[in-house]
PDB file of C-alpha atoms in Angstrom:
ATOM      1  CA  MET B   1      29.292 -60.996 -21.396  1.00 47.00           C
ATOM      2  CA  ALA B   2      31.610 -61.795 -18.502  1.00 48.00           C
ATOM      3  CA  LYS B   3      32.733 -65.380 -18.074  1.00 48.00           C
ATOM      4  CA  THR B   4      33.639 -67.636 -15.201  1.00 45.00           C
ATOM      5  CA  ALA B   5      36.860 -69.587 -14.811  1.00 44.00           C
ATOM      6  CA  ASN B   6      35.414 -72.886 -16.097  1.00 46.00           C
ATOM      7  CA  SER B   7      33.293 -71.693 -19.002  1.00 45.00           C
ATOM      8  CA  ASN B   8      33.174 -69.373 -21.970  1.00 50.00           C
ATOM      9  CA  PRO B   9      30.519 -66.750 -22.736  1.00 45.00           C
ATOM     10  CA  ASP B  10      28.622 -69.086 -25.078  1.00 50.00           C
ATOM     11  CA  GLU B  11      28.254 -71.738 -22.352  1.00 58.00           C
ATOM     12  CA  MET B  12      27.143 -69.441 -19.558  1.00 63.00           C
ATOM     13  CA  SER B  13      23.512 -69.563 -18.511  1.00 68.00           C
ATOM     14  CA  PHE B  14      21.357 -66.540 -17.767  1.00 66.00           C
ATOM     15  CA  LEU B  15      21.842 -67.128 -14.030  1.00 71.00           C
ATOM     16  CA  ASP B  16      25.620 -67.303 -14.528  1.00 71.00           C
ATOM     17  CA  HIS B  17      25.511 -63.889 -16.181  1.00 69.00           C
ATOM     18  CA  LEU B  18      23.406 -62.514 -13.336  1.00 78.00           C
ATOM     19  CA  GLU B  19      25.900 -63.877 -10.795  1.00 78.00           C
ATOM     20  CA  GLU B  20      28.783 -62.233 -12.652  1.00 79.00           C
ATOM     21  CA  LEU B  21      26.867 -58.966 -12.901  1.00 80.00           C
ATOM     22  CA  ARG B  22      26.068 -59.115  -9.184  1.00 84.00           C
ATOM     23  CA  TRP B  23      29.745 -59.299  -8.243  1.00 85.00           C
ATOM     24  CA  HIS B  24      30.676 -56.471 -10.590  1.00 83.00           C
ATOM     25  CA  LEU B  25      27.933 -54.343  -9.014  1.00 90.00           C
ATOM     26  CA  ILE B  26      29.071 -55.295  -5.507  1.00 91.00           C
ATOM     27  CA  ARG B  27      32.669 -54.273  -6.247  1.00 92.00           C
ATOM     28  CA  SER B  28      31.447 -51.013  -7.776  1.00 92.00           C
ATOM     29  CA  VAL B  29      29.316 -50.225  -4.727  1.00 94.00           C
ATOM     30  CA  VAL B  30      32.217 -51.052  -2.396  1.00 95.00           C
ATOM     31  CA  ALA B  31      34.468 -48.660  -4.330  1.00 94.00           C
ATOM     32  CA  VAL B  32      31.862 -45.884  -4.132  1.00 95.00           C
ATOM     33  CA  VAL B  33      31.397 -46.476  -0.383  1.00 96.00           C
ATOM     34  CA  ILE B  34      35.163 -46.395   0.271  1.00 96.00           C
ATOM     35  CA  VAL B  35      35.565 -43.094  -1.572  1.00 95.00           C
ATOM     36  CA  ALA B  36      32.403 -41.782   0.132  1.00 96.00           C
ATOM     37  CA  CYS B  37      33.952 -42.550   3.541  1.00 96.00           C
ATOM     38  CA  VAL B  38      37.037 -40.562   2.596  1.00 96.00           C
ATOM     39  CA  ALA B  39      34.823 -37.705   1.403  1.00 95.00           C
ATOM     40  CA  PHE B  40      32.842 -37.916   4.662  1.00 96.00           C
ATOM     41  CA  MET B  41      36.028 -37.291   6.649  1.00 95.00           C
ATOM     42  CA  MET B  42      36.907 -34.302   4.445  1.00 94.00           C
ATOM     43  CA  LYS B  43      33.800 -32.367   5.476  1.00 93.00           C
ATOM     44  CA  GLY B  44      35.434 -28.955   5.508  1.00 92.00           C
ATOM     45  CA  PHE B  45      36.889 -29.224   2.014  1.00 94.00           C
ATOM     46  CA  ILE B  46      33.806 -30.852   0.467  1.00 94.00           C
ATOM     47  CA  PHE B  47      31.337 -28.289   1.821  1.00 94.00           C
ATOM     48  CA  ASP B  48      33.221 -25.028   2.424  1.00 92.00           C
ATOM     49  CA  THR B  49      35.404 -25.237  -0.695  1.00 93.00           C
ATOM     50  CA  ILE B  50      33.435 -27.350  -3.198  1.00 94.00           C
ATOM     51  CA  ILE B  51      29.703 -27.225  -2.415  1.00 94.00           C
ATOM     52  CA  PHE B  52      29.533 -23.640  -1.120  1.00 94.00           C
ATOM     53  CA  GLY B  53      32.194 -22.348  -3.525  1.00 91.00           C
ATOM     54  CA  PRO B  54      29.614 -21.055  -6.057  1.00 91.00           C
ATOM     55  CA  LYS B  55      27.960 -19.055  -3.243  1.00 91.00           C
ATOM     56  CA  LYS B  56      31.051 -16.875  -2.844  1.00 90.00           C
ATOM     57  CA  MET B  57      31.598 -13.917  -5.161  1.00 88.00           C
ATOM     58  CA  ASP B  58      35.308 -14.700  -5.498  1.00 88.00           C
ATOM     59  CA  PHE B  59      34.334 -17.881  -7.365  1.00 91.00           C
ATOM     60  CA  PRO B  60      36.283 -18.019 -10.691  1.00 91.00           C
ATOM     61  CA  THR B  61      33.136 -17.929 -12.833  1.00 89.00           C
ATOM     62  CA  TYR B  62      31.864 -14.741 -11.195  1.00 89.00           C
ATOM     63  CA  GLN B  63      35.295 -13.127 -11.466  1.00 89.00           C
ATOM     64  CA  PHE B  64      35.432 -14.010 -15.178  1.00 88.00           C
ATOM     65  CA  PHE B  65      32.016 -12.527 -16.002  1.00 85.00           C
ATOM     66  CA  CYS B  66      32.775  -9.505 -13.844  1.00 85.00           C
ATOM     67  CA  LYS B  67      35.936  -8.814 -15.877  1.00 86.00           C
ATOM     68  CA  ILE B  68      34.026  -9.280 -19.131  1.00 84.00           C
ATOM     69  CA  GLY B  69      31.437  -6.765 -17.925  1.00 81.00           C
ATOM     70  CA  ASN B  70      34.158  -4.266 -16.980  1.00 81.00           C
ATOM     71  CA  ILE B  71      35.769  -4.606 -20.403  1.00 80.00           C
ATOM     72  CA  PHE B  72      32.509  -3.645 -22.110  1.00 78.00           C
ATOM     73  CA  GLY B  73      31.609  -1.051 -19.474  1.00 75.00           C
ATOM     74  CA  ILE B  74      28.590  -2.988 -18.215  1.00 76.00           C
ATOM     75  CA  ASP B  75      27.467  -2.986 -14.596  1.00 73.00           C
ATOM     76  CA  SER B  76      27.552  -6.688 -13.880  1.00 73.00           C
ATOM     77  CA  GLU B  77      25.696  -8.467 -11.092  1.00 76.00           C
ATOM     78  CA  PHE B  78      28.708 -10.759 -10.857  1.00 81.00           C
ATOM     79  CA  CYS B  79      30.811  -7.978  -9.333  1.00 82.00           C
ATOM     80  CA  GLY B  80      28.990  -7.804  -5.997  1.00 78.00           C
ATOM     81  CA  ASP B  81      30.442  -8.482  -2.560  1.00 80.00           C
ATOM     82  CA  SER B  82      28.119 -11.344  -1.678  1.00 81.00           C
ATOM     83  CA  LEU B  83      24.967 -13.104  -2.825  1.00 84.00           C
ATOM     84  CA  PRO B  84      21.847 -11.880  -0.983  1.00 83.00           C
ATOM     85  CA  PHE B  85      20.693 -15.159   0.501  1.00 86.00           C
ATOM     86  CA  THR B  86      21.469 -17.431   3.402  1.00 89.00           C
ATOM     87  CA  ILE B  87      21.556 -21.208   3.656  1.00 91.00           C
ATOM     88  CA  GLN B  88      19.720 -22.849   6.515  1.00 92.00           C
ATOM     89  CA  SER B  89      18.794 -26.283   7.845  1.00 91.00           C
ATOM     90  CA  ARG B  90      15.238 -26.599   9.149  1.00 88.00           C
ATOM     91  CA  LYS B  91      15.347 -30.269  10.133  1.00 89.00           C
ATOM     92  CA  MET B  92      16.965 -31.800  13.199  1.00 91.00           C
ATOM     93  CA  ALA B  93      19.027 -34.240  11.124  1.00 91.00           C
ATOM     94  CA  GLY B  94      19.188 -31.987   8.081  1.00 90.00           C
ATOM     95  CA  GLN B  95      22.908 -31.256   8.150  1.00 93.00           C
ATOM     96  CA  PHE B  96      23.899 -34.816   9.040  1.00 95.00           C
ATOM     97  CA  SER B  97      21.720 -36.194   6.239  1.00 94.00           C
ATOM     98  CA  ALA B  98      23.178 -33.684   3.780  1.00 94.00           C
ATOM     99  CA  HIS B  99      26.677 -34.720   4.902  1.00 95.00           C
ATOM    100  CA  ILE B 100      25.999 -38.418   4.242  1.00 95.00           C
ATOM    101  CA  TRP B 101      24.293 -38.042   0.870  1.00 95.00           C
ATOM    102  CA  THR B 102      26.817 -35.500  -0.388  1.00 95.00           C
ATOM    103  CA  SER B 103      29.617 -37.914   0.533  1.00 96.00           C
ATOM    104  CA  ILE B 104      27.881 -40.729  -1.378  1.00 95.00           C
ATOM    105  CA  TRP B 105      27.463 -38.595  -4.496  1.00 94.00           C
ATOM    106  CA  ALA B 106      31.089 -37.468  -4.220  1.00 95.00           C
ATOM    107  CA  GLY B 107      32.068 -41.134  -3.959  1.00 95.00           C
ATOM    108  CA  PHE B 108      30.146 -41.956  -7.135  1.00 94.00           C
ATOM    109  CA  ILE B 109      31.676 -39.087  -9.111  1.00 94.00           C
ATOM    110  CA  ILE B 110      35.254 -39.811  -8.048  1.00 94.00           C
ATOM    111  CA  ALA B 111      34.886 -43.590  -8.407  1.00 94.00           C
ATOM    112  CA  PHE B 112      33.186 -43.282 -11.798  1.00 93.00           C
ATOM    113  CA  PRO B 113      36.217 -44.610 -13.769  1.00 92.00           C
ATOM    114  CA  TYR B 114      36.331 -47.721 -11.587  1.00 93.00           C
ATOM    115  CA  VAL B 115      32.586 -48.267 -12.012  1.00 91.00           C
ATOM    116  CA  LEU B 116      33.092 -48.026 -15.775  1.00 89.00           C
ATOM    117  CA  TRP B 117      35.975 -50.487 -15.547  1.00 88.00           C
ATOM    118  CA  GLU B 118      33.778 -53.019 -13.749  1.00 88.00           C
ATOM    119  CA  LEU B 119      31.106 -52.521 -16.410  1.00 85.00           C
ATOM    120  CA  TRP B 120      33.721 -53.029 -19.119  1.00 81.00           C
ATOM    121  CA  LYS B 121      34.997 -56.221 -17.475  1.00 81.00           C
ATOM    122  CA  PHE B 122      31.437 -57.553 -17.628  1.00 78.00           C
ATOM    123  CA  ILE B 123      30.691 -56.764 -21.283  1.00 76.00           C
ATOM    124  CA  SER B 124      34.141 -57.074 -22.927  1.00 69.00           C
ATOM    125  CA  PRO B 125      34.353 -60.910 -22.907  1.00 70.00           C
ATOM    126  CA  GLY B 126      31.243 -60.936 -25.071  1.00 64.00           C
ATOM    127  CA  LEU B 127      32.975 -58.845 -27.750  1.00 61.00           C
ATOM    128  CA  HIS B 128      35.159 -60.096 -30.568  1.00 62.00           C
ATOM    129  CA  ALA B 129      38.923 -59.577 -30.248  1.00 65.00           C
ATOM    130  CA  ASN B 130      38.830 -56.921 -32.962  1.00 61.00           C
ATOM    131  CA  GLU B 131      36.007 -55.087 -31.178  1.00 59.00           C
ATOM    132  CA  ARG B 132      37.921 -55.131 -27.891  1.00 61.00           C
ATOM    133  CA  LYS B 133      40.962 -53.751 -29.697  1.00 62.00           C
ATOM    134  CA  HIS B 134      39.045 -50.811 -31.171  1.00 57.00           C
ATOM    135  CA  SER B 135      37.336 -50.162 -27.808  1.00 61.00           C
ATOM    136  CA  ARG B 136      40.569 -50.199 -25.820  1.00 65.00           C
ATOM    137  CA  GLY B 137      40.331 -46.533 -24.850  1.00 74.00           C
ATOM    138  CA  PHE B 138      36.687 -46.771 -23.766  1.00 78.00           C
ATOM    139  CA  ILE B 139      37.305 -46.196 -20.039  1.00 83.00           C
ATOM    140  CA  LEU B 140      39.722 -43.305 -20.605  1.00 87.00           C
ATOM    141  CA  VAL B 141      37.494 -41.532 -23.135  1.00 86.00           C
ATOM    142  CA  ALA B 142      34.243 -42.102 -21.219  1.00 88.00           C
ATOM    143  CA  SER B 143      35.808 -40.995 -17.914  1.00 91.00           C
ATOM    144  CA  SER B 144      37.376 -37.921 -19.518  1.00 91.00           C
ATOM    145  CA  LEU B 145      34.055 -36.884 -21.056  1.00 91.00           C
ATOM    146  CA  PHE B 146      32.267 -37.429 -17.754  1.00 93.00           C
ATOM    147  CA  PHE B 147      34.748 -35.344 -15.753  1.00 95.00           C
ATOM    148  CA  LEU B 148      34.739 -32.672 -18.450  1.00 93.00           C
ATOM    149  CA  GLY B 149      30.963 -32.510 -18.097  1.00 92.00           C
ATOM    150  CA  VAL B 150      31.244 -32.408 -14.302  1.00 94.00           C
ATOM    151  CA  LEU B 151      33.659 -29.473 -14.493  1.00 94.00           C
ATOM    152  CA  PHE B 152      31.412 -27.696 -16.990  1.00 92.00           C
ATOM    153  CA  GLY B 153      28.413 -28.207 -14.725  1.00 91.00           C
ATOM    154  CA  TYR B 154      30.307 -27.010 -11.654  1.00 94.00           C
ATOM    155  CA  TYR B 155      31.988 -23.950 -13.165  1.00 93.00           C
ATOM    156  CA  VAL B 156      29.273 -22.833 -15.600  1.00 89.00           C
ATOM    157  CA  VAL B 157      25.807 -24.248 -14.933  1.00 87.00           C
ATOM    158  CA  ALA B 158      25.863 -24.343 -11.117  1.00 90.00           C
ATOM    159  CA  PRO B 159      27.117 -20.767 -10.497  1.00 91.00           C
ATOM    160  CA  LEU B 160      24.786 -19.287 -13.130  1.00 87.00           C
ATOM    161  CA  SER B 161      21.838 -21.132 -11.582  1.00 86.00           C
ATOM    162  CA  ILE B 162      22.774 -20.143  -8.033  1.00 89.00           C
ATOM    163  CA  ASN B 163      23.390 -16.523  -8.972  1.00 86.00           C
ATOM    164  CA  PHE B 164      20.071 -16.179 -10.779  1.00 85.00           C
ATOM    165  CA  LEU B 165      17.817 -18.182  -8.453  1.00 84.00           C
ATOM    166  CA  GLY B 166      19.520 -16.977  -5.274  1.00 85.00           C
ATOM    167  CA  THR B 167      19.034 -13.313  -6.177  1.00 83.00           C
ATOM    168  CA  TYR B 168      15.574 -13.579  -7.715  1.00 83.00           C
ATOM    169  CA  GLN B 169      12.786 -11.901  -5.736  1.00 82.00           C
ATOM    170  CA  VAL B 170       9.094 -11.480  -6.453  1.00 86.00           C
ATOM    171  CA  SER B 171       8.930  -8.801  -3.761  1.00 85.00           C
ATOM    172  CA  LYS B 172      11.232  -6.956  -1.364  1.00 84.00           C
ATOM    173  CA  GLU B 173       9.080  -8.440   1.379  1.00 84.00           C
ATOM    174  CA  VAL B 174      10.356 -11.962   0.645  1.00 84.00           C
ATOM    175  CA  PHE B 175      13.858 -12.962   1.727  1.00 86.00           C
ATOM    176  CA  ASN B 176      15.726 -15.876   0.236  1.00 86.00           C
ATOM    177  CA  GLU B 177      16.561 -18.281   3.050  1.00 88.00           C
ATOM    178  CA  ILE B 178      17.423 -21.431   1.122  1.00 90.00           C
ATOM    179  CA  ASP B 179      17.345 -24.887   2.667  1.00 93.00           C
ATOM    180  CA  ILE B 180      20.644 -26.759   2.549  1.00 93.00           C
ATOM    181  CA  ASP B 181      19.068 -29.708   0.697  1.00 92.00           C
ATOM    182  CA  SER B 182      17.764 -27.392  -2.029  1.00 91.00           C
ATOM    183  CA  PHE B 183      21.128 -25.690  -2.470  1.00 93.00           C
ATOM    184  CA  ILE B 184      23.054 -28.968  -2.649  1.00 93.00           C
ATOM    185  CA  ALA B 185      20.473 -30.399  -5.077  1.00 91.00           C
ATOM    186  CA  THR B 186      21.073 -27.456  -7.428  1.00 89.00           C
ATOM    187  CA  VAL B 187      24.824 -28.078  -7.463  1.00 92.00           C
ATOM    188  CA  ARG B 188      24.414 -31.862  -7.683  1.00 91.00           C
ATOM    189  CA  THR B 189      21.884 -31.730 -10.530  1.00 87.00           C
ATOM    190  CA  SER B 190      24.041 -29.330 -12.537  1.00 87.00           C
ATOM    191  CA  VAL B 191      27.139 -31.489 -12.131  1.00 92.00           C
ATOM    192  CA  ILE B 192      25.605 -34.936 -12.668  1.00 90.00           C
ATOM    193  CA  ALA B 193      23.349 -33.850 -15.560  1.00 86.00           C
ATOM    194  CA  CYS B 194      26.242 -32.282 -17.464  1.00 88.00           C
ATOM    195  CA  GLY B 195      28.463 -35.275 -16.741  1.00 91.00           C
ATOM    196  CA  ILE B 196      25.860 -37.593 -18.267  1.00 88.00           C
ATOM    197  CA  MET B 197      25.138 -35.295 -21.229  1.00 86.00           C
ATOM    198  CA  PHE B 198      28.827 -35.227 -22.125  1.00 89.00           C
ATOM    199  CA  GLU B 199      28.690 -39.026 -22.526  1.00 88.00           C
ATOM    200  CA  LEU B 200      26.689 -38.516 -25.735  1.00 86.00           C
ATOM    201  CA  PRO B 201      29.524 -39.621 -28.097  1.00 87.00           C
ATOM    202  CA  ILE B 202      29.950 -42.863 -26.119  1.00 85.00           C
ATOM    203  CA  ILE B 203      26.210 -43.537 -26.220  1.00 85.00           C
ATOM    204  CA  ILE B 204      26.096 -42.904 -29.975  1.00 84.00           C
ATOM    205  CA  TYR B 205      29.090 -45.214 -30.459  1.00 81.00           C
ATOM    206  CA  PHE B 206      27.335 -48.172 -28.863  1.00 79.00           C
ATOM    207  CA  LEU B 207      23.981 -47.393 -30.499  1.00 82.00           C
ATOM    208  CA  THR B 208      25.751 -47.420 -33.857  1.00 82.00           C
ATOM    209  CA  LYS B 209      27.470 -50.701 -32.997  1.00 77.00           C
ATOM    210  CA  VAL B 210      24.133 -52.405 -32.387  1.00 72.00           C
ATOM    211  CA  GLY B 211      22.589 -50.875 -35.522  1.00 75.00           C
ATOM    212  CA  LEU B 212      20.089 -48.535 -33.870  1.00 79.00           C
ATOM    213  CA  VAL B 213      21.745 -45.334 -35.106  1.00 79.00           C
ATOM    214  CA  THR B 214      23.425 -44.266 -38.351  1.00 81.00           C
ATOM    215  CA  PRO B 215      25.028 -40.968 -39.433  1.00 81.00           C
ATOM    216  CA  GLU B 216      22.106 -40.433 -41.825  1.00 83.00           C
ATOM    217  CA  ILE B 217      19.603 -40.728 -38.982  1.00 82.00           C
ATOM    218  CA  LEU B 218      21.597 -38.296 -36.849  1.00 82.00           C
ATOM    219  CA  LYS B 219      21.802 -35.784 -39.697  1.00 81.00           C
ATOM    220  CA  LYS B 220      18.140 -36.179 -40.609  1.00 81.00           C
ATOM    221  CA  HIS B 221      16.985 -35.540 -37.059  1.00 78.00           C
ATOM    222  CA  ARG B 222      19.510 -32.790 -36.292  1.00 78.00           C
ATOM    223  CA  LYS B 223      16.754 -30.179 -35.910  1.00 79.00           C
ATOM    224  CA  ILE B 224      14.831 -32.411 -33.515  1.00 82.00           C
ATOM    225  CA  ALA B 225      18.044 -33.013 -31.584  1.00 79.00           C
ATOM    226  CA  LEU B 226      18.585 -29.252 -31.395  1.00 76.00           C
ATOM    227  CA  VAL B 227      15.132 -28.770 -29.863  1.00 80.00           C
ATOM    228  CA  ILE B 228      15.733 -31.580 -27.355  1.00 78.00           C
ATOM    229  CA  ILE B 229      19.130 -30.119 -26.415  1.00 75.00           C
ATOM    230  CA  LEU B 230      17.589 -26.670 -25.868  1.00 73.00           C
ATOM    231  CA  ILE B 231      14.848 -28.218 -23.717  1.00 78.00           C
ATOM    232  CA  LEU B 232      17.448 -30.064 -21.620  1.00 73.00           C
ATOM    233  CA  ALA B 233      19.463 -26.859 -21.319  1.00 71.00           C
ATOM    234  CA  ALA B 234      16.336 -25.030 -20.143  1.00 71.00           C
ATOM    235  CA  VAL B 235      15.636 -27.727 -17.552  1.00 70.00           C
ATOM    236  CA  ILE B 236      19.079 -27.713 -15.890  1.00 66.00           C
ATOM    237  CA  THR B 237      19.724 -23.953 -16.148  1.00 64.00           C
ATOM    238  CA  PRO B 238      17.907 -20.855 -14.917  1.00 62.00           C
ATOM    239  CA  PRO B 239      15.411 -19.288 -17.368  1.00 62.00           C
ATOM    240  CA  GLU B 240      17.979 -17.010 -18.982  1.00 62.00           C
ATOM    241  CA  ILE B 241      18.908 -17.132 -22.653  1.00 66.00           C
ATOM    242  CA  TYR B 242      22.665 -16.756 -22.196  1.00 65.00           C
ATOM    243  CA  SER B 243      22.954 -19.601 -19.671  1.00 66.00           C
ATOM    244  CA  GLN B 244      20.876 -21.910 -21.890  1.00 70.00           C
ATOM    245  CA  VAL B 245      23.085 -21.065 -24.871  1.00 73.00           C
ATOM    246  CA  LEU B 246      26.240 -21.731 -22.820  1.00 72.00           C
ATOM    247  CA  VAL B 247      24.962 -25.210 -22.024  1.00 74.00           C
ATOM    248  CA  ALA B 248      23.585 -25.945 -25.495  1.00 77.00           C
ATOM    249  CA  ILE B 249      26.776 -25.043 -27.420  1.00 81.00           C
ATOM    250  CA  PRO B 250      29.049 -27.816 -26.060  1.00 84.00           C
ATOM    251  CA  VAL B 251      26.261 -30.403 -26.361  1.00 80.00           C
ATOM    252  CA  LEU B 252      25.704 -29.410 -30.004  1.00 83.00           C
ATOM    253  CA  ILE B 253      29.439 -29.791 -30.604  1.00 86.00           C
ATOM    254  CA  LEU B 254      29.316 -33.234 -29.004  1.00 85.00           C
ATOM    255  CA  TYR B 255      26.367 -34.096 -31.258  1.00 84.00           C
ATOM    256  CA  GLN B 256      28.418 -33.240 -34.328  1.00 85.00           C
ATOM    257  CA  VAL B 257      31.315 -35.284 -32.951  1.00 86.00           C
ATOM    258  CA  SER B 258      28.881 -38.158 -32.436  1.00 86.00           C
ATOM    259  CA  ILE B 259      27.944 -38.066 -36.139  1.00 85.00           C
ATOM    260  CA  TYR B 260      31.629 -38.356 -37.027  1.00 85.00           C
ATOM    261  CA  ILE B 261      32.063 -41.241 -34.575  1.00 84.00           C
ATOM    262  CA  SER B 262      29.041 -43.006 -36.060  1.00 83.00           C
ATOM    263  CA  LYS B 263      30.628 -42.748 -39.523  1.00 84.00           C
ATOM    264  CA  ILE B 264      33.880 -44.263 -38.257  1.00 82.00           C
ATOM    265  CA  VAL B 265      32.029 -47.166 -36.625  1.00 77.00           C
ATOM    266  CA  LEU B 266      30.131 -47.965 -39.816  1.00 78.00           C
ATOM    267  CA  LYS B 267      33.317 -47.817 -41.902  1.00 79.00           C
ATOM    268  CA  ARG B 268      34.991 -50.286 -39.550  1.00 75.00           C
ATOM    269  CA  GLU B 269      31.975 -52.573 -39.673  1.00 71.00           C
ATOM    270  CA  ALA B 270      32.016 -52.461 -43.477  1.00 72.00           C
ATOM    271  CA  LYS B 271      35.730 -53.317 -43.582  1.00 73.00           C
ATOM    272  CA  LYS B 272      35.165 -56.205 -41.187  1.00 71.00           C
ATOM    273  CA  GLU B 273      32.347 -57.575 -43.355  1.00 70.00           C
ATOM    274  CA  LYS B 274      34.550 -57.401 -46.463  1.00 69.00           C
ATOM    275  CA  ALA B 275      37.365 -59.186 -44.642  1.00 66.00           C
ATOM    276  CA  ASN B 276      34.992 -61.945 -43.511  1.00 67.00           C
ATOM    277  CA  ALA B 277      33.582 -62.330 -47.001  1.00 66.00           C
ATOM    278  CA  LYS B 278      36.997 -63.097 -48.494  1.00 62.00           C
TER     279      LYS B 278
END
C-alpha cells in the first residue's frame, strides 16, 4: 500500500494506511468537483448536444441504422423526423437538480483517469518492483477500456433504449411525457454500466494475480458467464433481441480476452517462481 515519507509499507500501521487512503480519496473528489464545475458552466453543450443528442433523429446511430434499412429495403423506425415524446420537469427544482447531478457524473467520467491514478499511487508501493513494471500501462489500459465502454453505451445502448422506450405505447390514449430525471437516468445508466463492464479484462487481471481466477476456471464457467452477460445485457437494454446481442457481443469478446490475459499472468508468475527458486 501507499507509504509515508518516514516509513515503508511494512512499517505502516492500519491507521497510517487509512490516512493515506483518505488523502487519495480527497484528491480524487476534488478533481471530480473541479471538472464538475467546468461541466456545470457548459450547460448548453452538456444538455443540448450530449444528453439530448440521442433524442434527435439526426443522431449518428439513427442515421446508421436508417441507411442499413434503406440498403435492404426495410422501412426503418430510425428514419423518422422526430421521436414522439416530450421531456418535462414536474418539480420546482427539477431542472436545477438535474443540472447539478449531471455535472457531477460528467466530472466523474472525465476525471476517471485521475481517479485511477490516485488509486494506483495508493496500491503500487505495496507491489514488488517487477509487478510495478508489468503493470506500468494500467492507467492507460483501464482508462481506454472505460472510455471505450462509455462511447459504446452512448452511441449504441442509450439511443436504442431511448428509441424503443420513448416510442412504446400500450394505447393511443397514453402519451409519452418523460420526466427529465428519467431520461437522464437512462443515458447515465447506459454509459456508466458499459464503462464498468468494459473493465472486465482489468478485473480478471487482478483476480488472477491474487489467485482467485485461473484460465481453466474461466473456460469451465464460460456458459455460466454467457448467461450472466445476456442477463446484464437485458437489464441495461430495452427488451429487444438485437439490442441485447449488440451489447453481449463486445462483452463476450472481452471475456475471451480476459482468458488470454489470465494465461499471461500465470505464465509470468510461474517464471518469477522459477527465478526465485534458483
